[in-house]
Amino acid sequence: MKRKSVLFLISFCFVLLLAACGGGSASTSSENNGEKITIKFGHVLAPDHPYNLAAEKFKEALESNSPQEVQVEIFHSAQLGSERELTEGLQLGTVDIAIAPGTISSFEPKMGVLDLPYIFRDREHAYKVLDGEIGKELAADLPSSDLRLLSYWENGFRQITNSQKPINTPADVKGVKLRVPENGIYVDTFKEWGANVTTMAFGELYTALQQKAVDGQENPLALIYTNKFYEAQEYLSLTGHFYGPAQVIISEKKWKSLSPEMQEAVQSAADEARDFERQLLKDKDEEYLENLKAEGMKVNEVDVEAFQEASKPVWEKYSSEFGDLIDRIQAVE
């Protein structure tokens, strides 16, 4: 009798184990069974920067039009880490969506072609390239790195600020200690112009400017103003040397966990926020410029043709890496 009881208990436990295993294989993730979805959206810039305002637009659009309950949690000002840490978080699945343009070419080298100095004639040219076949082609292999492009938002055209002198030509850049992001093309460009280049994380930049560890930096007007670089920089030179797309990336793990209907809603919200953010930056650039002047910055135009000519060796250096992409981008009308 005792032996039968033991056998019964063993059999009962085995049935429970099978049920548990079977239940696990048959069930779907919470993202697909109607439960509430949480999306962690991170970036490194200030709460009043257009990145964050557009992230709020994304949140509003998705939460209003999602086929199931969803909550978007926005983390600005590097609360989830630097751009590299955000990108690594996307790969691990600890971050769901991030804006991390400074690191994306490390994971997809072809994206680097977008960083070449003066590769885009103007904003409209950039939009046609990014939203067209070339933009899709550049992002096609990202899922193999556990990343997926949602859309190209905008960081804007980058300008040089410094505490030493106005910069009118590449010759004026010579010897100026400038911080640039950890980006090979950016570094090569400023070295070609004669700058004393240093790289550091964006989160360290304000303090470095304030303490005179570097003379200057280069970034779009929105970032210069919203991060109050005018407090440590006297000169703003409108070089417009790099156009910065802002790749909005979703974790491939998160993407695959979503139903097709939810994927469509996320993509739609990202595109709606892209259009909002681009227009916002375009509209506010003039306002940022006037505000920077009001804060005491001395603003000057530059000899753009001289900078373009001085950039040719950089294009030549990377021509073999990017192949016909450079010509194809230039050919887009």
Short mmCIF file of C-alpha atoms in Angstrom, two decimals:
data_model
loop_
_atom_site.label_atom_id
_atom_site.label_comp_id
_atom_site.label_asym_id
_atom_site.label_seq_id
_atom_site.Cartn_x
_atom_site.Cartn_y
_atom_site.Cartn_z
CA MET A 1 0.00 0.00 0.00
CA LYS A 2 2.81 2.31 0.94
CA ARG A 3 4.57 1.52 -2.33
CA LYS A 4 1.41 2.40 -4.29
CA SER A 5 1.13 5.73 -2.54
CA VAL A 6 4.69 6.60 -3.41
CA LEU A 7 4.14 5.64 -7.06
CA PHE A 8 0.95 7.72 -7.12
CA LEU A 9 2.79 10.76 -5.78
CA ILE A 10 5.58 10.35 -8.32
CA SER A 11 3.05 10.02 -11.16
CA PHE A 12 1.11 13.05 -9.94
CA CYS A 13 4.24 15.19 -9.80
CA PHE A 14 5.24 14.05 -13.27
CA VAL A 15 1.82 15.05 -14.65
CA LEU A 16 2.15 18.48 -13.03
CA LEU A 17 5.62 18.90 -14.54
CA LEU A 18 4.37 18.01 -18.01
CA ALA A 19 1.47 20.42 -17.64
CA ALA A 20 3.82 23.20 -16.62
CA CYS A 21 6.14 22.54 -19.53
CA GLY A 22 3.27 22.25 -21.97
CA GLY A 23 1.70 25.43 -20.67
CA GLY A 24 4.99 27.29 -21.14
CA SER A 25 5.40 26.23 -24.73
CA ALA A 26 1.81 26.96 -25.67
CA SER A 27 1.50 30.32 -23.98
CA THR A 28 2.36 33.65 -25.56
CA SER A 29 4.15 36.63 -24.05
CA SER A 30 2.21 39.35 -22.27
CA GLU A 31 2.75 41.54 -25.33
CA ASN A 32 0.50 39.24 -27.35
CA ASN A 33 -2.10 38.07 -24.84
CA GLY A 34 -3.74 41.42 -24.24
CA GLU A 35 -1.91 42.37 -21.06
CA LYS A 36 -0.49 45.86 -20.60
CA ILE A 37 2.74 46.55 -22.46
CA THR A 38 5.43 48.81 -21.04
CA ILE A 39 7.94 50.48 -23.38
CA LYS A 40 11.08 52.10 -21.97
CA PHE A 41 12.20 54.91 -24.29
CA GLY A 42 15.59 56.49 -23.58
CA HIS A 43 17.77 59.30 -24.91
CA VAL A 44 20.60 61.48 -23.60
CA LEU A 45 19.31 65.02 -24.15
CA ALA A 46 17.46 67.58 -22.03
CA PRO A 47 13.70 67.48 -21.33
CA ASP A 48 13.08 70.60 -23.45
CA HIS A 49 15.08 69.32 -26.45
CA PRO A 50 13.02 68.32 -29.53
CA TYR A 51 14.06 64.68 -28.98
CA ASN A 52 12.10 64.64 -25.75
CA LEU A 53 9.18 66.63 -27.12
CA ALA A 54 8.94 64.15 -30.00
CA ALA A 55 9.23 61.22 -27.58
CA GLU A 56 6.21 62.70 -25.80
CA LYS A 57 4.42 62.88 -29.17
CA PHE A 58 5.29 59.21 -29.78
CA LYS A 59 3.90 58.33 -26.35
CA GLU A 60 0.68 60.24 -27.01
CA ALA A 61 0.20 58.73 -30.48
CA LEU A 62 0.89 55.15 -29.41
CA GLU A 63 -1.08 55.19 -26.17
CA SER A 64 -4.07 56.75 -28.00
CA ASN A 65 -4.08 54.38 -30.98
CA SER A 66 -2.65 51.12 -29.68
CA PRO A 67 -4.67 47.93 -30.23
CA GLN A 68 -3.96 47.00 -26.61
CA GLU A 69 -3.08 48.82 -23.41
CA VAL A 70 0.42 50.28 -23.50
CA GLN A 71 2.46 52.65 -21.34
CA VAL A 72 5.50 54.48 -22.73
CA GLU A 73 8.02 55.51 -20.07
CA ILE A 74 10.42 58.23 -21.26
CA PHE A 75 13.90 58.58 -19.77
CA HIS A 76 15.71 61.75 -20.86
CA SER A 77 19.11 63.24 -19.93
CA ALA A 78 21.00 59.92 -20.03
CA GLN A 79 18.96 58.49 -17.15
CA LEU A 80 19.43 55.06 -18.72
CA GLY A 81 23.05 55.69 -19.66
CA SER A 82 25.14 57.06 -22.51
CA GLU A 83 24.25 56.46 -26.15
CA ARG A 84 26.50 53.40 -26.23
CA GLU A 85 24.93 52.07 -23.04
CA LEU A 86 21.47 52.68 -24.50
CA THR A 87 22.38 50.77 -27.65
CA GLU A 88 23.81 47.88 -25.67
CA GLY A 89 20.63 47.95 -23.57
CA LEU A 90 18.59 47.59 -26.74
CA GLN A 91 20.60 44.52 -27.67
CA LEU A 92 20.11 43.02 -24.21
CA GLY A 93 16.43 43.93 -24.13
CA THR A 94 16.75 46.10 -21.01
CA VAL A 95 15.88 49.21 -23.09
CA ASP A 96 13.03 49.03 -25.60
CA ILE A 97 13.49 52.14 -27.77
CA ALA A 98 16.32 54.66 -27.88
CA ILE A 99 17.66 57.58 -29.88
CA ALA A 100 21.38 56.89 -30.19
CA PRO A 101 22.76 58.32 -33.44
CA GLY A 102 26.28 58.67 -32.09
CA THR A 103 26.86 54.93 -31.86
CA ILE A 104 24.78 53.36 -34.61
CA SER A 105 27.59 53.25 -37.19
CA SER A 106 29.57 51.06 -34.77
CA PHE A 107 26.91 48.41 -35.26
CA GLU A 108 26.17 49.13 -38.94
CA PRO A 109 29.25 50.62 -40.64
CA LYS A 110 27.31 51.58 -43.79
CA MET A 111 25.41 54.15 -41.69
CA GLY A 112 28.69 56.06 -41.52
CA VAL A 113 28.14 57.44 -44.99
CA LEU A 114 25.53 59.78 -43.48
CA ASP A 115 28.26 61.31 -41.31
CA LEU A 116 30.42 62.60 -44.16
CA PRO A 117 30.87 66.38 -44.08
CA TYR A 118 28.49 68.22 -46.43
CA ILE A 119 27.02 64.96 -47.80
CA PHE A 120 23.56 66.59 -47.81
CA ARG A 121 22.73 69.80 -49.65
CA ASP A 122 19.89 70.72 -47.29
CA ARG A 123 17.19 69.21 -45.08
CA GLU A 124 14.93 68.26 -47.97
CA HIS A 125 17.76 66.35 -49.65
CA ALA A 126 18.40 64.50 -46.37
CA TYR A 127 14.73 63.55 -45.97
CA LYS A 128 14.51 62.14 -49.50
CA VAL A 129 17.59 60.00 -48.92
CA LEU A 130 16.67 58.79 -45.44
CA ASP A 131 12.99 58.08 -46.13
CA GLY A 132 13.71 56.44 -49.48
CA GLU A 133 15.39 53.27 -50.66
CA ILE A 134 18.88 54.28 -49.48
CA GLY A 135 17.68 54.84 -45.93
CA LYS A 136 15.99 51.41 -45.91
CA GLU A 137 19.07 49.76 -47.38
CA LEU A 138 21.34 51.22 -44.71
CA ALA A 139 19.12 49.84 -41.94
CA ALA A 140 18.36 46.45 -43.49
CA ASP A 141 21.01 44.46 -41.58
CA LEU A 142 20.44 45.98 -38.13
CA PRO A 143 18.20 43.09 -36.92
CA SER A 144 21.25 40.79 -37.08
CA SER A 145 22.66 42.97 -34.27
CA ASP A 146 19.37 42.74 -32.30
CA LEU A 147 18.46 46.29 -33.38
CA ARG A 148 15.76 47.59 -35.71
CA LEU A 149 15.31 51.05 -37.18
CA LEU A 150 11.88 52.58 -36.63
CA SER A 151 12.53 55.92 -38.32
CA TYR A 152 15.05 58.65 -38.91
CA TRP A 153 14.32 61.66 -36.73
CA GLU A 154 16.61 64.69 -36.86
CA ASN A 155 19.49 66.03 -34.82
CA GLY A 156 20.12 68.84 -37.29
CA PHE A 157 23.08 70.57 -38.92
CA ARG A 158 26.05 70.85 -36.60
CA GLN A 159 27.78 74.17 -35.87
CA ILE A 160 31.06 74.99 -34.10
CA THR A 161 31.24 76.89 -30.81
CA ASN A 162 34.38 77.87 -28.92
CA SER A 163 35.72 80.24 -26.29
CA GLN A 164 38.70 81.58 -28.28
CA LYS A 165 37.77 83.26 -31.57
CA PRO A 166 35.32 83.38 -34.48
CA ILE A 167 35.90 80.65 -37.06
CA ASN A 168 35.49 81.76 -40.67
CA THR A 169 37.60 79.25 -42.61
CA PRO A 170 39.21 75.86 -41.91
CA ALA A 171 42.46 77.71 -41.17
CA ASP A 172 40.77 79.20 -38.09
CA VAL A 173 40.11 75.71 -36.72
CA LYS A 174 43.83 74.92 -36.59
CA GLY A 175 45.05 74.32 -33.04
CA VAL A 176 41.64 74.80 -31.39
CA LYS A 177 41.00 72.04 -28.86
CA LEU A 178 37.60 70.71 -29.87
CA ARG A 179 35.51 67.95 -28.44
CA VAL A 180 33.80 65.73 -31.02
CA PRO A 181 31.77 62.55 -30.48
CA GLU A 182 33.52 59.19 -30.63
CA ASN A 183 32.92 58.91 -34.37
CA GLY A 184 35.74 58.10 -36.78
CA ILE A 185 34.54 60.37 -39.60
CA TYR A 186 33.96 63.29 -37.25
CA VAL A 187 37.43 62.86 -35.77
CA ASP A 188 39.07 62.54 -39.21
CA THR A 189 37.26 65.63 -40.49
CA PHE A 190 38.37 67.91 -37.67
CA LYS A 191 41.90 66.55 -37.78
CA GLU A 192 41.94 67.31 -41.51
CA TRP A 193 40.95 70.88 -40.66
CA GLY A 194 43.78 71.08 -38.12
CA ALA A 195 41.86 70.94 -34.85
CA ASN A 196 43.32 69.50 -31.68
CA VAL A 197 40.65 66.81 -31.38
CA THR A 198 39.48 65.17 -28.18
CA THR A 199 36.59 62.73 -27.74
CA MET A 200 34.43 62.31 -24.66
CA ALA A 201 30.91 61.29 -23.70
CA PHE A 202 28.30 63.99 -24.15
CA GLY A 203 27.44 63.90 -20.46
CA GLU A 204 30.96 65.14 -19.64
CA LEU A 205 30.98 67.97 -22.18
CA TYR A 206 29.40 70.87 -20.28
CA THR A 207 31.82 70.48 -17.38
CA ALA A 208 34.78 70.20 -19.78
CA LEU A 209 33.75 73.47 -21.46
CA GLN A 210 33.18 75.20 -18.16
CA GLN A 211 36.55 74.12 -16.78
CA LYS A 212 38.34 74.98 -20.07
CA ALA A 213 39.49 71.40 -20.53
CA VAL A 214 38.47 71.95 -24.17
CA ASP A 215 38.11 75.19 -26.13
CA GLY A 216 34.98 74.24 -27.98
CA GLN A 217 32.64 71.68 -29.42
CA GLU A 218 30.27 71.15 -32.36
CA ASN A 219 26.56 70.39 -32.21
CA PRO A 220 23.21 71.54 -33.64
CA LEU A 221 21.64 74.77 -32.41
CA ALA A 222 18.92 72.99 -30.43
CA LEU A 223 21.47 71.11 -28.40
CA ILE A 224 23.74 74.13 -27.93
CA TYR A 225 20.84 76.15 -26.54
CA THR A 226 18.98 73.55 -24.46
CA ASN A 227 22.22 72.44 -22.79
CA LYS A 228 23.23 76.06 -22.04
CA PHE A 229 26.63 75.84 -23.72
CA TYR A 230 26.41 79.62 -24.13
CA GLU A 231 27.37 79.85 -20.47
CA ALA A 232 30.86 78.59 -21.35
CA GLN A 233 31.21 79.49 -25.05
CA GLU A 234 31.52 82.94 -26.59
CA TYR A 235 31.64 82.22 -30.33
CA LEU A 236 29.19 80.39 -32.58
CA SER A 237 30.24 79.78 -36.20
CA LEU A 238 27.54 78.55 -38.58
CA THR A 239 29.51 75.88 -40.41
CA GLY A 240 26.67 73.38 -40.92
CA HIS A 241 29.37 70.79 -41.53
CA PHE A 242 27.53 67.57 -40.61
CA TYR A 243 23.82 66.81 -40.90
CA GLY A 244 22.77 64.59 -38.03
CA PRO A 245 19.96 62.14 -38.57
CA ALA A 246 18.66 60.75 -35.29
CA GLN A 247 18.05 57.04 -35.69
CA VAL A 248 15.20 55.84 -33.48
CA ILE A 249 15.95 52.20 -32.74
CA ILE A 250 13.79 49.49 -31.17
CA SER A 251 15.18 46.37 -29.56
CA GLU A 252 14.72 43.46 -31.95
CA LYS A 253 13.74 41.33 -28.95
CA LYS A 254 10.97 43.79 -28.08
CA TRP A 255 9.84 44.04 -31.70
CA LYS A 256 9.51 40.27 -32.06
CA SER A 257 7.49 40.08 -28.85
CA LEU A 258 4.81 42.37 -30.31
CA SER A 259 1.83 41.24 -32.34
CA PRO A 260 1.68 42.40 -35.99
CA GLU A 261 -1.05 44.88 -35.03
CA MET A 262 1.09 46.26 -32.22
CA GLN A 263 4.13 46.49 -34.49
CA GLU A 264 2.06 48.53 -36.94
CA ALA A 265 0.93 50.88 -34.16
CA VAL A 266 4.51 51.40 -32.93
CA GLN A 267 5.75 52.10 -36.45
CA SER A 268 2.92 54.54 -37.13
CA ALA A 269 3.59 56.42 -33.88
CA ALA A 270 7.32 56.63 -34.67
CA ASP A 271 6.62 58.06 -38.13
CA GLU A 272 4.12 60.58 -36.77
CA ALA A 273 6.64 61.70 -34.15
CA ARG A 274 9.36 61.91 -36.82
CA ASP A 275 7.35 64.39 -38.88
CA PHE A 276 6.52 66.39 -35.76
CA GLU A 277 10.15 66.49 -34.59
CA ARG A 278 11.60 67.48 -37.96
CA GLN A 279 9.15 70.33 -38.36
CA LEU A 280 9.72 71.43 -34.77
CA LEU A 281 13.49 71.63 -35.29
CA LYS A 282 13.09 73.48 -38.57
CA ASP A 283 10.72 76.01 -37.00
CA LYS A 284 12.78 76.51 -33.86
CA ASP A 285 16.28 76.84 -35.38
CA GLU A 286 15.81 80.57 -35.96
CA GLU A 287 14.44 80.97 -32.44
CA TYR A 288 17.42 79.09 -30.97
CA LEU A 289 19.79 81.30 -32.92
CA GLU A 290 18.17 84.50 -31.66
CA ASN A 291 18.14 83.16 -28.11
CA LEU A 292 21.85 82.32 -28.31
CA LYS A 293 22.59 85.86 -29.52
CA ALA A 294 20.50 87.22 -26.66
CA GLU A 295 22.59 85.17 -24.24
CA GLY A 296 25.68 86.96 -25.52
CA MET A 297 27.13 84.58 -28.09
CA LYS A 298 28.88 86.19 -31.06
CA VAL A 299 27.54 84.55 -34.21
CA ASN A 300 29.20 84.55 -37.63
CA GLU A 301 28.66 83.04 -41.07
CA VAL A 302 31.56 81.07 -42.61
CA ASP A 303 33.12 80.40 -45.99
CA VAL A 304 31.20 77.18 -46.65
CA GLU A 305 32.96 76.50 -49.96
CA ALA A 306 36.33 76.59 -48.22
CA PHE A 307 35.11 74.02 -45.69
CA GLN A 308 33.69 71.82 -48.44
CA GLU A 309 37.00 71.95 -50.31
CA ALA A 310 38.92 71.11 -47.13
CA SER A 311 36.65 68.09 -46.61
CA LYS A 312 37.49 66.37 -49.92
CA PRO A 313 40.33 64.27 -48.43
CA VAL A 314 37.84 62.80 -45.94
CA TRP A 315 35.51 61.77 -48.76
CA GLU A 316 38.46 60.23 -50.59
CA LYS A 317 39.55 58.30 -47.49
CA TYR A 318 36.12 56.68 -47.12
CA SER A 319 35.26 56.24 -50.81
CA SER A 320 36.37 52.60 -50.90
CA GLU A 321 34.39 51.78 -47.73
CA PHE A 322 31.11 53.28 -48.91
CA GLY A 323 31.45 52.53 -52.62
CA ASP A 324 28.71 53.96 -54.79
CA LEU A 325 26.60 55.07 -51.80
CA ILE A 326 28.23 58.50 -51.88
CA ASP A 327 27.38 59.02 -55.56
CA ARG A 328 23.87 57.63 -55.11
CA ILE A 329 23.18 60.01 -52.22
CA GLN A 330 24.48 62.95 -54.23
CA ALA A 331 22.29 61.93 -57.18
CA VAL A 332 19.03 62.08 -55.20
CA GLU A 333 17.01 65.09 -56.33
#
